[in-house]
Coordinates of C-alpha atoms in Angstrom, one line a residue:
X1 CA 67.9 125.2 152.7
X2 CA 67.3 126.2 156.4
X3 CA 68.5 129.8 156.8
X4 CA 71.0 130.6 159.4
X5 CA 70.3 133.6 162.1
X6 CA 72.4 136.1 161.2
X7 CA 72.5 137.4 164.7
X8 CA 74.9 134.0 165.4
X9 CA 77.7 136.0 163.6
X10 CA 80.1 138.6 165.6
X11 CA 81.4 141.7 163.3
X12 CA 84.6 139.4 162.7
X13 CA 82.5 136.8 161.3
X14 CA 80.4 138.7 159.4
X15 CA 83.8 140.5 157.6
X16 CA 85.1 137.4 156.5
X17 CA 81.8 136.1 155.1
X18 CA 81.4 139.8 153.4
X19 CA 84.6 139.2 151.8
X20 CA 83.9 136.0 150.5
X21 CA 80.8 137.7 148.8
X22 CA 83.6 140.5 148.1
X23 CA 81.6 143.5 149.5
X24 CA 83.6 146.3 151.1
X25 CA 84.3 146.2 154.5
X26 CA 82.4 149.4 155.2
X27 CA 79.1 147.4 154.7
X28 CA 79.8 145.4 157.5
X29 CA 79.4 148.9 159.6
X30 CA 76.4 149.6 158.0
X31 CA 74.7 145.8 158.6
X32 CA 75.6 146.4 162.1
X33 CA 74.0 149.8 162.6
X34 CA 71.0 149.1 161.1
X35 CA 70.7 145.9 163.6
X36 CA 72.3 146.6 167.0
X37 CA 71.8 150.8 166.6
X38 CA 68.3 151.3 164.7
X39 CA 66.9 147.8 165.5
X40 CA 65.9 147.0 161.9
X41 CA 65.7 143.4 161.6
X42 CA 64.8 142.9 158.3
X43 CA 67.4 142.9 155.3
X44 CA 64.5 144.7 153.0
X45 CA 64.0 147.9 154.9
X46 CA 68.4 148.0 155.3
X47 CA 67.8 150.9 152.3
X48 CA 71.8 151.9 152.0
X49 CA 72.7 148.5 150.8
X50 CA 72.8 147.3 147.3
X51 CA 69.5 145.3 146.5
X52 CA 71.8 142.3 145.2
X53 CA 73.3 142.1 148.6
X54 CA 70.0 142.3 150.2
X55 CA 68.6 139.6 148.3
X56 CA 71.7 137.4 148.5
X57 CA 71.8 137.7 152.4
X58 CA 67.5 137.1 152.7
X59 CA 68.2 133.9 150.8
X60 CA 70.5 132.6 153.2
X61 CA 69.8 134.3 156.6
X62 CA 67.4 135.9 159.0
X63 CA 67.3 137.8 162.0
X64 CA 64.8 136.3 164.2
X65 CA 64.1 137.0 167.9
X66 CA 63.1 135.4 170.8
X67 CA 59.0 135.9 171.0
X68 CA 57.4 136.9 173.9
X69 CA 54.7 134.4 175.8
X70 CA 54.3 135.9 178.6
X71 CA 55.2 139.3 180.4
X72 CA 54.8 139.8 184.1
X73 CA 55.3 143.1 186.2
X74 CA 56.4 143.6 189.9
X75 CA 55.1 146.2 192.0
X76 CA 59.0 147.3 191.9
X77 CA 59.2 147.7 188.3
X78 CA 61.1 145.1 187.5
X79 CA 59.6 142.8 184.5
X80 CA 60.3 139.1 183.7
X81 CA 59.7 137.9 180.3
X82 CA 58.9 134.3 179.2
X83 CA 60.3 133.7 176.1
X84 CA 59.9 131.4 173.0
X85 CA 63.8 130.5 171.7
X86 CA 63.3 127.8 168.6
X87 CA 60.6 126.1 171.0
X88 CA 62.3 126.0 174.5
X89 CA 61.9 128.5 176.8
X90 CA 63.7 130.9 179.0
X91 CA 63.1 133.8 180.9
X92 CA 65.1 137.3 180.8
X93 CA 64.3 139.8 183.8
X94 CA 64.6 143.5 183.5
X95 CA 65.7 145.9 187.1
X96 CA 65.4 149.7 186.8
X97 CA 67.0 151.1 189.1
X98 CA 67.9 154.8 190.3
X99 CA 71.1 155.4 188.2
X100 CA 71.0 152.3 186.1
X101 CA 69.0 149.2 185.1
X102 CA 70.0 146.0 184.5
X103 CA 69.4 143.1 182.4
X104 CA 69.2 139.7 183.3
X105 CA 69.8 137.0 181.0
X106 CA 69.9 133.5 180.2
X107 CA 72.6 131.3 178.6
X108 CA 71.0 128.1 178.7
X109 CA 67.2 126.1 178.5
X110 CA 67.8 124.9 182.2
X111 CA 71.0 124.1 183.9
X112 CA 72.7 120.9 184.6
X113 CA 74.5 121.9 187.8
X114 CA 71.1 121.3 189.7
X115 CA 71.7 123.3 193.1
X116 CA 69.2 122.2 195.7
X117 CA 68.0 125.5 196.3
X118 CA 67.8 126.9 192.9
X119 CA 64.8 126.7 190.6
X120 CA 65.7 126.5 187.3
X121 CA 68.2 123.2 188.0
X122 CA 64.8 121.6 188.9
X123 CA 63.5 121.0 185.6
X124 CA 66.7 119.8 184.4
X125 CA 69.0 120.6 181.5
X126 CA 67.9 120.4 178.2
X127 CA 70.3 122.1 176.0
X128 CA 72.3 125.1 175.5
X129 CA 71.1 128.5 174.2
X130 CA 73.3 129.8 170.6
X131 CA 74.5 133.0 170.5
X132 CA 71.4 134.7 168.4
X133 CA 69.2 133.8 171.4
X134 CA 71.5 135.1 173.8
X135 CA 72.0 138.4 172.8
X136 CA 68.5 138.2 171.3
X137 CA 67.4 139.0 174.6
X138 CA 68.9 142.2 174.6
X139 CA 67.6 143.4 171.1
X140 CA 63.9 142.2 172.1
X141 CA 64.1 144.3 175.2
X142 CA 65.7 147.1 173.4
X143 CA 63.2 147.1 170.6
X144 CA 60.8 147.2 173.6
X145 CA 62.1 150.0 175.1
X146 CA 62.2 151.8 171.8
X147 CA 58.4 151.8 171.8
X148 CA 57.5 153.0 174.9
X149 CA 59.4 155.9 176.6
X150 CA 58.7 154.9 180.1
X151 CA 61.5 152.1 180.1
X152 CA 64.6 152.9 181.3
X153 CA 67.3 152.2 178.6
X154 CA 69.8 148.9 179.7
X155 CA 72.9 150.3 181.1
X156 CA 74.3 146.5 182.6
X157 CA 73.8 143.2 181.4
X158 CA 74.4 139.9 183.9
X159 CA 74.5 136.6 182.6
X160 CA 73.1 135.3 185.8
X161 CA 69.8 134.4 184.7
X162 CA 68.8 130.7 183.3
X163 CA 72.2 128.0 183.0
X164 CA 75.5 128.1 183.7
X165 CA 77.4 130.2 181.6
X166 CA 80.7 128.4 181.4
X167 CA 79.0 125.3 180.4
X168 CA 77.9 127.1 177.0
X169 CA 81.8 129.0 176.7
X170 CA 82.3 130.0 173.0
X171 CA 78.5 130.6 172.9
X172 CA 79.0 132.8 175.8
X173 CA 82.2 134.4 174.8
X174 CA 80.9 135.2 171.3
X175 CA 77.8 137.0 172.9
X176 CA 79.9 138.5 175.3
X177 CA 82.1 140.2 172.3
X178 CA 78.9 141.5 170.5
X179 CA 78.3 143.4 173.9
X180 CA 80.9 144.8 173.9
X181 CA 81.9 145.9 170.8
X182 CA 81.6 149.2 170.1
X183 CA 79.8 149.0 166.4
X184 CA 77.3 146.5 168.5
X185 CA 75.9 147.5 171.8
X186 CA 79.2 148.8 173.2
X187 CA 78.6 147.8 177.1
X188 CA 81.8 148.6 179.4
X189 CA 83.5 145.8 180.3
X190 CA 82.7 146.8 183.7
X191 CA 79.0 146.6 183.0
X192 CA 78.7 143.2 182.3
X193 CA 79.0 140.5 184.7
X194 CA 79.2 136.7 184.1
X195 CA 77.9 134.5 187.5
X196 CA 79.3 131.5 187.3
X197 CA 78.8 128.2 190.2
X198 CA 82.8 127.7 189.5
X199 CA 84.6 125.9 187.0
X200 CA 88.0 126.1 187.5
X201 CA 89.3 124.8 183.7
X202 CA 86.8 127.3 182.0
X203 CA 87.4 130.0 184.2
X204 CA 91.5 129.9 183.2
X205 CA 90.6 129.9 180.0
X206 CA 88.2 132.7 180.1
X207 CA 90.9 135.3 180.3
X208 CA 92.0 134.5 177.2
X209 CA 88.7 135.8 175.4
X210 CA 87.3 138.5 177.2
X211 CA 87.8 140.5 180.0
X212 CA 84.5 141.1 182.4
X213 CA 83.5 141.2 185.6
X214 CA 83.3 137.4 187.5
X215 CA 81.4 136.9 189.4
X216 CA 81.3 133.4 192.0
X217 CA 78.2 131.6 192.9
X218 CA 79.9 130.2 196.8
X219 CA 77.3 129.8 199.0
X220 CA 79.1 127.9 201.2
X221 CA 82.1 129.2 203.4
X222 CA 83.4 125.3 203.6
X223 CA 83.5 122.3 201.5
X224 CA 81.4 120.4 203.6
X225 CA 78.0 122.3 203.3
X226 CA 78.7 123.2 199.5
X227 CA 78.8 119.5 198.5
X228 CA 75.5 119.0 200.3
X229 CA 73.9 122.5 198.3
X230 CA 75.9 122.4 195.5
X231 CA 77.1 119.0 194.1
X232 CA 79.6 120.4 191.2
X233 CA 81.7 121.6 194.2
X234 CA 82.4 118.0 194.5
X235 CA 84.3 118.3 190.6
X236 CA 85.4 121.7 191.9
X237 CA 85.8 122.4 195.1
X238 CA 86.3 126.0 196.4
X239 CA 90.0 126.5 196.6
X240 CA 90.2 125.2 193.0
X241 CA 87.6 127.4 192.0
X242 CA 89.9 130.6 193.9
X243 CA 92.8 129.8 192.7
X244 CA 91.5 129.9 189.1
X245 CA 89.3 133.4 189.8
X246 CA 92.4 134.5 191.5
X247 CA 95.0 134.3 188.3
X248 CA 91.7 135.7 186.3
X249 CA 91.7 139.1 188.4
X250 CA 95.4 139.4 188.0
X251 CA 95.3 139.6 184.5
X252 CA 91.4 141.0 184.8
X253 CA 91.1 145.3 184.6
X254 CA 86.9 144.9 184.3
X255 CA 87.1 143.2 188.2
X256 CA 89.7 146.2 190.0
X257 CA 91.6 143.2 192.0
X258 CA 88.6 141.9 193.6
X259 CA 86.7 138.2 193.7
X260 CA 83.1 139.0 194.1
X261 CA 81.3 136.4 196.0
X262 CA 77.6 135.7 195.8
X263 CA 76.2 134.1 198.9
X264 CA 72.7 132.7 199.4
X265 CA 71.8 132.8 202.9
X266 CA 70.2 129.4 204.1
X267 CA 68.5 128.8 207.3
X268 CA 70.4 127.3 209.8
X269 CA 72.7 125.7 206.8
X270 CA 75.2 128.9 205.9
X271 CA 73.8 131.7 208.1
X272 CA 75.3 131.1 211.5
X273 CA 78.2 133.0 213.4
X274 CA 80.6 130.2 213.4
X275 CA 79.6 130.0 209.4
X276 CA 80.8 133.8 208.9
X277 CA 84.3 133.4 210.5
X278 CA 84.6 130.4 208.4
X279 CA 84.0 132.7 205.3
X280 CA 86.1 135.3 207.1
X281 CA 89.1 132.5 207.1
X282 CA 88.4 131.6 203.8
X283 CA 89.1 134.9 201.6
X284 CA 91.7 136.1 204.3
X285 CA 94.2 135.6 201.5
X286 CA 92.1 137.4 198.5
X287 CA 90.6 141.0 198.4
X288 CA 86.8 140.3 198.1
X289 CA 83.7 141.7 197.7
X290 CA 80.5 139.6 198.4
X291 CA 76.6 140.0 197.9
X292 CA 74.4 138.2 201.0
X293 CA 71.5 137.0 198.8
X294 CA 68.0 136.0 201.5
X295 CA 66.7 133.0 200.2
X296 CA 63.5 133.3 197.9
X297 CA 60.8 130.4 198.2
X298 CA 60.6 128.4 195.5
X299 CA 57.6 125.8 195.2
X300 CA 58.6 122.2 196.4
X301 CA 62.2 123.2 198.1
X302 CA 63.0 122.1 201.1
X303 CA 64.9 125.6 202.1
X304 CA 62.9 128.5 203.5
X305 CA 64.2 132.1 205.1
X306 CA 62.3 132.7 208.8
X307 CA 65.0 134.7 210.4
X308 CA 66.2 138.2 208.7
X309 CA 68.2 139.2 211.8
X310 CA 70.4 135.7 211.0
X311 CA 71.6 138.1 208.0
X312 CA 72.1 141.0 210.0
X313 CA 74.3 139.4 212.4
X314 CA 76.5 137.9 209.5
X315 CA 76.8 141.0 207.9
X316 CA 78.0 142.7 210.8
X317 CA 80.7 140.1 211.7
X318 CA 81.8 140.7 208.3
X319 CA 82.1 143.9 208.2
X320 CA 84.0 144.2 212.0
X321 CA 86.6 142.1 210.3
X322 CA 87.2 144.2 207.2
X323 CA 85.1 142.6 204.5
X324 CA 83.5 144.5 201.3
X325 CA 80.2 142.9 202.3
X326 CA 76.4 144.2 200.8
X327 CA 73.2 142.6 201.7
X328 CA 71.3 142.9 197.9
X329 CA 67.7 143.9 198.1
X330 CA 65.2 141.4 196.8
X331 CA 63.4 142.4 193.3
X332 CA 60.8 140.9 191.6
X333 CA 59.9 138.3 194.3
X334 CA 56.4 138.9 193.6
X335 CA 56.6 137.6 190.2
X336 CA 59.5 134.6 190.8
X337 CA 62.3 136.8 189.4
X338 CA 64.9 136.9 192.1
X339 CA 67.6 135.1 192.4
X340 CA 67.4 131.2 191.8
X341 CA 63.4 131.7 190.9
X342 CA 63.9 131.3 187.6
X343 CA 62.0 128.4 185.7
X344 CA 60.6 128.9 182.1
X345 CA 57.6 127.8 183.0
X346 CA 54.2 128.3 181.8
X347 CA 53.0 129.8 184.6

């Protein structure tokens, strides 16, 4: 019998399977302190459980990790890591920072939404990523950390790395409650941020399960150019996509009242004055907070970034008119670990 990864299971999972074996609940406490606090990922070495549990959970589970094929390191610090997940392969990128460092992770082995100026939607879709290769990312990386003193410890996670996240939901939403659940890894809602491209059914829903901070993949401040970047805007366009992020933040305390915006900056595409008012008249009606992202070269895309005071001008306009607005600093470009770089490649 193939074993199951036990890392699949959430702490309410893993009490109603202990009392089906009818252990006492405080095991489950000690299970999950041994993985998620002390990083021990074998059931042999867990020495304050009864050797008949032991042997009863080896027979039928393990705790495997994604491996490691390939690391790379920036001149900034950040570090991407190619990864081996049951054959497939994704990438999970690491960003110390002054005061924090974040993790960037993947939900999926490629992404079907495909955006023309995004990597990892060229080599296609190929299937979603379970939960015990989601958060797997964020045990490897701790276990990595453990051993050598000079990496900063993971204070945020964003799922903003490989996939769509909504497309994989109660994968994502189980992961998401591992984070942050206090016998786990215990994240602030606040420290976790999902980046979704919009999908306005999944995003209503998402309220329902977990409270964290959205974040929305725009782009575009009008239909028109997002169906030609973006061609799930045609399924969802961007006042659907609003409308359902606005009722999210109403009931959402992780995002303070605000719809943060991600916006790739595209040459002569997105990046023009008449382009910022348009955004301007877009989020008149919401409170808002958006990241310009500069375009990072992919190979064979057709986009490319030649004019940095384009972004300048943009950000000023949007800031003479009131808007939350940040220009985010490009990390890891030397190793193809910025934003929409991502490929699982072996490179």
């Amino acid at each position: 019998m193939k074993k199951i990864n036990f890392l699949n299971f959430n702490r309410e999972m893993i009490s109603f399977l202990f009392l089906y074996f009818k252990e006492k609940i405080f095991v489950v406490y000690q299970i999950l302190n041994w993985i998620y606090k002390k990083l021990c990922f074998s059931f042999n070495n867990m020495t304050n459980i009864n050797i008949k549990l032991r042997e009863k959970l080896n027979n039928l589970f393990n705790i495997d990790l994604p491996i490691i094929i390939n690391t790379k390191k920036s001149v900034d610090g950040v570090i991407k890591w190619l990864l081996n997940v049951n054959g497939d392969f994704i990438e999970t990128v690491y960003i110390p920072e002054n005061k924090r460092c974040t993790l960037c992770i993947s939900t999926q082995v490629g992404c079907i939404i495909n955006c023309n100026f995004c990597s990892t939607g060229k080599i296609g879709f190929k299937r979603n990523l379970n939960v015990s290769e989601i958060i797997g990312q964020i045990l490897l990386v701790n276990f990595l950390i453990n051993k050598d003193n000079k990496l900063k410890s993971i204070t945020n996670i964003v799922l903003m790395g490989m996939g769509e996240p909504l497309f994989n939901f109660f994968n994502v939403i189980n992961s998401i409650k591992i984070m942050l659940d206090k016998y786990c890894f215990n994240f602030s809602k606040r420290k976790i941020v999902l980046s979704t491209s919009g999908i306005s059914d999944k995003i209503y829903r998402l309220i329902n399960y977990v409270d964290i901070v959205l974040t929305f993949s725009l782009h575009a401040p009008n239909n028109f150019i997002r169906n030609k970047i973006m061609s799930i805007n045609k399924k969802y366009d961007i006042i659907s996509v609003l409308d359902s992020i606005n009722y999210y933040i109403y009931y959402s305390k992780a995002n303070r009242g605000k719809i943060n915006i991600e916006y790739i900056m595209l040459y002569n595409i997105n990046d023009s004055k008449k382009n910022a008012y348009q955004l301007i008249n877009l989020l008149k009606d919401f409170s808002s907070k958006i990241n310009l992202i500069p375009f990072n070269n992919i190979n064979n895309n057709i986009f490319f970034y030649k004019n940095s005071k384009n972004i300048l001008n943009f950000y000023n306009i949007l800031v003479n008119n009131g808007i939350f607005v940040f220009i985010r600093k490009i990390r890891g470009n030397d190793i193809n670990a910025s934003c929409g770089q991502l490929s699982g490649k072996l490179i």
